[in-house]
mmCIF file of C-alpha atoms in Angstrom:
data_model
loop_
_atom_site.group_PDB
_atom_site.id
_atom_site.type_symbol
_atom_site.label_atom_id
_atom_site.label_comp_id
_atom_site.label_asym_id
_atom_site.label_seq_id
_atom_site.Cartn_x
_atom_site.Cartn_y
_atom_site.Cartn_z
ATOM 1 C CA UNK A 1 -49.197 187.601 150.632
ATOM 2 C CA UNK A 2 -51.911 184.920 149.481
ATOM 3 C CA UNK A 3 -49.742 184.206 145.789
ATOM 4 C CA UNK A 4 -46.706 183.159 148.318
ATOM 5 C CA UNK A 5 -48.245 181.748 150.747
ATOM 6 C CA UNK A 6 -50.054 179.695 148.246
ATOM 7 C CA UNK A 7 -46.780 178.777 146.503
ATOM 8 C CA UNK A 8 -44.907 178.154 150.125
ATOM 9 C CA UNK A 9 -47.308 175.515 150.427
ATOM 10 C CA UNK A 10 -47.057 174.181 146.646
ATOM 11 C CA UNK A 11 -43.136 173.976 147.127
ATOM 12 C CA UNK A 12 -43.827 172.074 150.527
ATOM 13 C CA UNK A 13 -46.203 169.568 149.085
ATOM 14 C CA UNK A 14 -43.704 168.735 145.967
ATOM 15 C CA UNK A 15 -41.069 168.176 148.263
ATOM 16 C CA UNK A 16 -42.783 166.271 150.397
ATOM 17 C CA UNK A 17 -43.872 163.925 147.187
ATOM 18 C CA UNK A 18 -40.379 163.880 145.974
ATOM 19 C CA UNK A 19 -38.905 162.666 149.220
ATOM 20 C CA UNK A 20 -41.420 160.175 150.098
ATOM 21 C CA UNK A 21 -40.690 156.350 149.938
ATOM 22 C CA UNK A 22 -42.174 153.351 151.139
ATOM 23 C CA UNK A 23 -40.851 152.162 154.268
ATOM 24 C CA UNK A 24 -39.186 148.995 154.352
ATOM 25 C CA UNK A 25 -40.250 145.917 156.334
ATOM 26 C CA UNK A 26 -37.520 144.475 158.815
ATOM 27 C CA UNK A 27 -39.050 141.000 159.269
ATOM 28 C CA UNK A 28 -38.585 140.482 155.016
ATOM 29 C CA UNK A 29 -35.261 142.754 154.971
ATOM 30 C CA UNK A 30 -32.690 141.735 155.692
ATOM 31 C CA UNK A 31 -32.661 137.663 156.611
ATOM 32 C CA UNK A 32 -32.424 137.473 160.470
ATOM 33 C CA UNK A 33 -29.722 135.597 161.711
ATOM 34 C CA UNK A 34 -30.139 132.104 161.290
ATOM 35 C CA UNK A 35 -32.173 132.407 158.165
ATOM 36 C CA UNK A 36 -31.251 131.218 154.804
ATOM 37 C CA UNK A 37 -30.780 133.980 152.285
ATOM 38 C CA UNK A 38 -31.622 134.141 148.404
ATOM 39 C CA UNK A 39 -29.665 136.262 146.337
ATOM 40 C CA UNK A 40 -31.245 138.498 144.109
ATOM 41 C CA UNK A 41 -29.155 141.582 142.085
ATOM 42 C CA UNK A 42 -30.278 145.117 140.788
ATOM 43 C CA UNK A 43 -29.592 145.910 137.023
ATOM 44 C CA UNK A 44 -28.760 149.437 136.062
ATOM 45 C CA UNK A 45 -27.847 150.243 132.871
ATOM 46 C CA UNK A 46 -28.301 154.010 133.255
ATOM 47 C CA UNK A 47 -31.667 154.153 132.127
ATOM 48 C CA UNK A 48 -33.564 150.837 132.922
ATOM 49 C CA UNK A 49 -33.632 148.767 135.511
ATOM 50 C CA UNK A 50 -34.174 145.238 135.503
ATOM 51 C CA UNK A 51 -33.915 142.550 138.821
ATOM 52 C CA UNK A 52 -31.736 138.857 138.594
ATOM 53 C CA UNK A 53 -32.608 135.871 140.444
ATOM 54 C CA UNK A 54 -31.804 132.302 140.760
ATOM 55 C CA UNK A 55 -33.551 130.471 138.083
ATOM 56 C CA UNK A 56 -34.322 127.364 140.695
ATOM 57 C CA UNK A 57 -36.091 130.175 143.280
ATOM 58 C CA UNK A 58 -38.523 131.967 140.191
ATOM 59 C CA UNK A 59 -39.250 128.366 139.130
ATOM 60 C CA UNK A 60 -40.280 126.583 142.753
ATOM 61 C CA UNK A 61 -44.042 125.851 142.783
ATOM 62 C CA UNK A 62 -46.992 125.847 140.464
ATOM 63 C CA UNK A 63 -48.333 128.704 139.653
ATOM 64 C CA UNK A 64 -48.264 130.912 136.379
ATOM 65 C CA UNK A 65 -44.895 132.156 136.696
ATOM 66 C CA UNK A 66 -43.051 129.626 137.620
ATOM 67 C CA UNK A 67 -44.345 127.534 134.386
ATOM 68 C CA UNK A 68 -43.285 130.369 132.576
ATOM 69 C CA UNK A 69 -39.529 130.494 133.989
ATOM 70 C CA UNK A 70 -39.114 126.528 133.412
ATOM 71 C CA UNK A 71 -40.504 127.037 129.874
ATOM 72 C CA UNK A 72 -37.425 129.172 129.265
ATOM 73 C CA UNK A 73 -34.423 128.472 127.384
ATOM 74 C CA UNK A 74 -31.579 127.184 129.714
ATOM 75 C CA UNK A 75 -29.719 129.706 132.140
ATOM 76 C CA UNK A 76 -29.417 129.538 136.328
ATOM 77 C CA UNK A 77 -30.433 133.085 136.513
ATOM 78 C CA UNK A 78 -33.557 134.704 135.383
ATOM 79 C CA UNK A 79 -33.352 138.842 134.524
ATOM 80 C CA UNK A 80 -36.908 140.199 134.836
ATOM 81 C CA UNK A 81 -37.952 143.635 133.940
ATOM 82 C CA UNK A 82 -41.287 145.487 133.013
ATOM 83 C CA UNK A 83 -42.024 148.150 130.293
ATOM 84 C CA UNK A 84 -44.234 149.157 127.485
ATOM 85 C CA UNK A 85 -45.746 146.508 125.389
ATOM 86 C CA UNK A 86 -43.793 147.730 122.219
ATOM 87 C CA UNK A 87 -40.758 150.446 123.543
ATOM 88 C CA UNK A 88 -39.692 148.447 125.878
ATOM 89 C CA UNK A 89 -39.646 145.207 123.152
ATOM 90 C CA UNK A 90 -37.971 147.098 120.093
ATOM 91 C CA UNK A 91 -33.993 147.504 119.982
ATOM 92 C CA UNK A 92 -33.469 150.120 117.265
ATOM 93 C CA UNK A 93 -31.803 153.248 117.451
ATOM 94 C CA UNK A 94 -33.425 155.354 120.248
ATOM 95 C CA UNK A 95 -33.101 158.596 118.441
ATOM 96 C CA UNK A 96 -35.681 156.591 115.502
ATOM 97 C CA UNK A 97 -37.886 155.634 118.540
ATOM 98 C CA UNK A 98 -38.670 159.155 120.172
ATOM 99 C CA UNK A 99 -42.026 159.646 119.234
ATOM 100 C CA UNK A 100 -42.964 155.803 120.379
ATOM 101 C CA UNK A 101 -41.018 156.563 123.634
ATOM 102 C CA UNK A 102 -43.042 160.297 124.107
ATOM 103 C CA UNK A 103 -46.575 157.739 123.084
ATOM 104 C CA UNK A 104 -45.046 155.540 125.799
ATOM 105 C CA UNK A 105 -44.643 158.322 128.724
ATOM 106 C CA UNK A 106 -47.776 160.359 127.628
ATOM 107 C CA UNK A 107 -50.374 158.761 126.186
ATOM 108 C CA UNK A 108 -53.589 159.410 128.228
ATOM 109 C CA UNK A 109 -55.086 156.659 129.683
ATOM 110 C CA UNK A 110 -51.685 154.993 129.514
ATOM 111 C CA UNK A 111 -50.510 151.836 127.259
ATOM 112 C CA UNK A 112 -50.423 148.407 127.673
ATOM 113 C CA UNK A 113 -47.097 146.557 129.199
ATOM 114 C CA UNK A 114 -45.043 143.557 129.874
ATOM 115 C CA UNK A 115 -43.085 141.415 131.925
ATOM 116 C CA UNK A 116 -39.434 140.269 130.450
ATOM 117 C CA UNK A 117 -38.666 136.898 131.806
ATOM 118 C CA UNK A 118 -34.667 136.521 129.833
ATOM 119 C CA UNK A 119 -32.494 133.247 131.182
ATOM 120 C CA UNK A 120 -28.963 133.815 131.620
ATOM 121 C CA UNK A 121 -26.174 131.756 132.154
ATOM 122 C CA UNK A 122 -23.882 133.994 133.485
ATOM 123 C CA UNK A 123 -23.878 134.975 137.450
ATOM 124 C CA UNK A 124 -24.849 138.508 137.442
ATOM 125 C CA UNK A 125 -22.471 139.292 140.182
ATOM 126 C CA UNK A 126 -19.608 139.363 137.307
ATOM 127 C CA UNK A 127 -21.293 142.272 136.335
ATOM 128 C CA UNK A 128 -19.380 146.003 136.947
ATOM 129 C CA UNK A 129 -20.330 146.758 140.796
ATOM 130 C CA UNK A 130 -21.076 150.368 138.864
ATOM 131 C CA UNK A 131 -24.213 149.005 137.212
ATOM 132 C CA UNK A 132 -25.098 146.388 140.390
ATOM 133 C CA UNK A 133 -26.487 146.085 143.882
ATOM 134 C CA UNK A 134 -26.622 142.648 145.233
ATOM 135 C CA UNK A 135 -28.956 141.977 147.923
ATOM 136 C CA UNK A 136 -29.546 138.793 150.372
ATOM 137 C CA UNK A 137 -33.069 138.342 150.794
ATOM 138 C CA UNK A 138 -34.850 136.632 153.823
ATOM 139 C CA UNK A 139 -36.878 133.135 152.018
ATOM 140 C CA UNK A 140 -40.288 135.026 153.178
ATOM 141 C CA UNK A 141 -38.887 138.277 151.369
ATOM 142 C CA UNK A 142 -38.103 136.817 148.344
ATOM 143 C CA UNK A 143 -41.245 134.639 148.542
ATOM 144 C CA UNK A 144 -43.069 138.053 148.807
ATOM 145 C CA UNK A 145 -41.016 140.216 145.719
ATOM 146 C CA UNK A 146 -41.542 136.960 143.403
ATOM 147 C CA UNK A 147 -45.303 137.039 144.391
ATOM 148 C CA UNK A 148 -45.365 140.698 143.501
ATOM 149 C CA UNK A 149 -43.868 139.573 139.842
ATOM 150 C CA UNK A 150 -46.217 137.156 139.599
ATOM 151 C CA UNK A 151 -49.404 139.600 140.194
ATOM 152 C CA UNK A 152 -47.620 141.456 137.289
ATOM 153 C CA UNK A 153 -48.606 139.077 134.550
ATOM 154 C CA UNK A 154 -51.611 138.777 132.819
ATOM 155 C CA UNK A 155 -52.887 135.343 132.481
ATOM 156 C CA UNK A 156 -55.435 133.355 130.005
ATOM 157 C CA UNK A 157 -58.567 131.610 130.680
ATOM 158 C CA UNK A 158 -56.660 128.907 131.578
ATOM 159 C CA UNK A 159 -54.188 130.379 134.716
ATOM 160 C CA UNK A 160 -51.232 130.350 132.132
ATOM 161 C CA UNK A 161 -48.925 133.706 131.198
ATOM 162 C CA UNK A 162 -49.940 135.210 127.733
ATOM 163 C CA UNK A 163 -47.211 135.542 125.798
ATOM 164 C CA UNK A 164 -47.051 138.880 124.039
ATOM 165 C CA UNK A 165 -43.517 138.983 122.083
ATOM 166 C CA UNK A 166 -40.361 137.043 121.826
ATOM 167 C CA UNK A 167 -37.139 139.098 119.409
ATOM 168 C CA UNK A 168 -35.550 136.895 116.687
ATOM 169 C CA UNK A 169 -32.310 135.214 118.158
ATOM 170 C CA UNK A 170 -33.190 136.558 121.919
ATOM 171 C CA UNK A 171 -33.793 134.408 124.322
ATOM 172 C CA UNK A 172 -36.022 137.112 126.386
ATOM 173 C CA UNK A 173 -39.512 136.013 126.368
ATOM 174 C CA UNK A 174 -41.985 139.289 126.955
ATOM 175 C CA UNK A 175 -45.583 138.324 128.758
ATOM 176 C CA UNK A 176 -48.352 140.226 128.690
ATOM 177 C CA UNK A 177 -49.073 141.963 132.262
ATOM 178 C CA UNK A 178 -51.662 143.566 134.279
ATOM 179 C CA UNK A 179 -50.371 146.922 134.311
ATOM 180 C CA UNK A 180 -50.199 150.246 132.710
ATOM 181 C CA UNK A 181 -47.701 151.982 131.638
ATOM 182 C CA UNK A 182 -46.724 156.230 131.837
ATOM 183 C CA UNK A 183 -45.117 158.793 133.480
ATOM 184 C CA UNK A 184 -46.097 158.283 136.485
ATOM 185 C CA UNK A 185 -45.744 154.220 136.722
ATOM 186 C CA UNK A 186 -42.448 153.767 134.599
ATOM 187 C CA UNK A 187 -40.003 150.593 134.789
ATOM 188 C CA UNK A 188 -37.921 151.997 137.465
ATOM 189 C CA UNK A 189 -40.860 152.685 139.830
ATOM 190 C CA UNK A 190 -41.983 148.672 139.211
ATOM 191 C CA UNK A 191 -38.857 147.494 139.983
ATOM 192 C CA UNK A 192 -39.021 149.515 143.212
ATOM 193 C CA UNK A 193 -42.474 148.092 143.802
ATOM 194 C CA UNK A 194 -40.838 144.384 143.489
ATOM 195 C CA UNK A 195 -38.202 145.551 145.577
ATOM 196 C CA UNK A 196 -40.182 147.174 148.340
ATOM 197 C CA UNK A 197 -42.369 143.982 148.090
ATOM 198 C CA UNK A 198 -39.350 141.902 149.342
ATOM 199 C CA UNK A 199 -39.005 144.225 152.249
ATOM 200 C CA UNK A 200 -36.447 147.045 151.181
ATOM 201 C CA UNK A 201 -37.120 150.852 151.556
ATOM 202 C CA UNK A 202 -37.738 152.637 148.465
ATOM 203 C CA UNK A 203 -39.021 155.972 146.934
ATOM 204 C CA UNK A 204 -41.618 156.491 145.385
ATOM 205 C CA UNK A 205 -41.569 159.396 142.875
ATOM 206 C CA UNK A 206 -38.058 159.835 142.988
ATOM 207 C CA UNK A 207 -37.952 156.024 141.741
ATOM 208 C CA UNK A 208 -38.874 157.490 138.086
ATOM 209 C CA UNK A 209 -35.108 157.360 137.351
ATOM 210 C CA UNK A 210 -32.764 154.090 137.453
ATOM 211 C CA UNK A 211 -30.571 155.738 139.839
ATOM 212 C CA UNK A 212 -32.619 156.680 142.557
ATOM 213 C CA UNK A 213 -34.039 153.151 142.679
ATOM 214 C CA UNK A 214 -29.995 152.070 142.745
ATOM 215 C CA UNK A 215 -29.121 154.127 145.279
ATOM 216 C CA UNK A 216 -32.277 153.026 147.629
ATOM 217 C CA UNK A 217 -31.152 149.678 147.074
ATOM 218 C CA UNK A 218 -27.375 150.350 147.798
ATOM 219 C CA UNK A 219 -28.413 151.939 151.154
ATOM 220 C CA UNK A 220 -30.422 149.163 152.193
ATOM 221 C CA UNK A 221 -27.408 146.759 151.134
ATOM 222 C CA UNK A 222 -24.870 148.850 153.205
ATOM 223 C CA UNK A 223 -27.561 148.989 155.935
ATOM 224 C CA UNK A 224 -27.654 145.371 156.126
ATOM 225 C CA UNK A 225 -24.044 144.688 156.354
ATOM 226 C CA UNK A 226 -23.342 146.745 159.253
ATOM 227 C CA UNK A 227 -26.413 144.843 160.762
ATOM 228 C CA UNK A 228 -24.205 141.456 160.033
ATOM 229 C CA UNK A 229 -21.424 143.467 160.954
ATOM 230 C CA UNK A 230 -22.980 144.549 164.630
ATOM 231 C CA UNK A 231 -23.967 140.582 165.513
ATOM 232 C CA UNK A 232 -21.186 139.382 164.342
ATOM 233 C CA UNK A 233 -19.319 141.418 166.798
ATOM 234 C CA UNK A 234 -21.726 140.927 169.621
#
């Protein structure tokens, strides 16, 4: 009776971890009406997840980031991501990169990461709708997700970005950040962070895969529109 007891309550605690997610803040998400809205879109690629925003947005102000997005090669929009310092850098084959990647998830202690800043001059809304959410964020909530990039990145005695790796003919430019990387603080659950930052609900374990974080972000997108939907009507 103890032994099942005892797992009852091990079953109920996992399931509580893997259905818990940060709740969302209405006054960030989404813009009231009235409000000016900044664009930002979710990446998927099946695996990774990276955010898009307007180049002119990342770049406002003066702080360490936004040097580091008008430093970039030309492009409107800015695709940022976050990973390990070197699997997340490398482009080989992946099945030549498993041990790195199994290093990457499981090394104790954890490894050291970075933030992709990588200019693009294409709109990211041309993208496949299959690998994109596209979400209107309130000025405050985007204010708030780009602050949350910007306490990603590492910076020198100076207040400046470090840069830790830039790929022959790529434009990306990878800077050194703040955080660890492993299994339990992969790119998919930063990208939630960013995103639950700028005021969207989002899970928290579950956000380990790309598609958990997609759908969160597809709800609150849906969510949103029948908002727009409702005052339009009244």
């Amino acid at each position: 009776m103890l032994i099942r007891w005892s797992l009852a309550v091990l079953l109920g605690l996992l399931a509580g971890l893997w259905t818990a997610q940060r709740a969302g803040d209405p006054t960030l998400f989404p813009p009231q009406e009235g409000q000016g809205a900044i664009v930002v879109h979710l990446l998927d690629n099946g695996f990774h997840t990276d955010l898009a925003a307007p180049r002119a947005a990342l770049a406002a102000g003066d702080d360490a980031l936004a040097r580091a997005v008008r430093a970039l090669p030309p492009g409107d929009w800015v695709r940022i991501g976050w990973g390990d310092a070197v699997f997340y850098v490398e482009q080989g084959p992946i099945s030549g990169r498993l041990p790195d990647g199994a290093r990457a998830f499981f090394r104790p202690g954890g490894n050291p990461s970075v933030v992709m800043l990588d200019p693009d001059p294409v709109d990211p809304a041309l993208s496949p709708e299959t690998e994109r959410a596209t979400l209107a964020l309130s000025p405050e909530g985007f204010a708030a997700l780009r602050a949350r990039v910007a306490a990603s990145l590492r910076l020198d005695d100076g207040g400046r970005a470090v840069v830790s790796a830039q790929r022959d003919g790529d434009d990306a430019v990878f800077y050194a950040s703040g955080e660890t990387f492993w299994v339990g603080h992969l790119c998919n659950h930063w990208t939630a962070e960013v995103l639950n930052a700028g005021g969207l609900p989002m899970p928290i374990v579950r956000s380990l895969t790309s598609g958990a974080v997609m759908r969160a972000a597809r709800t609150a997108e849906r969510r949103a529109a029948e908002l727009d939907l409702g005052v339009a009507g009244d």
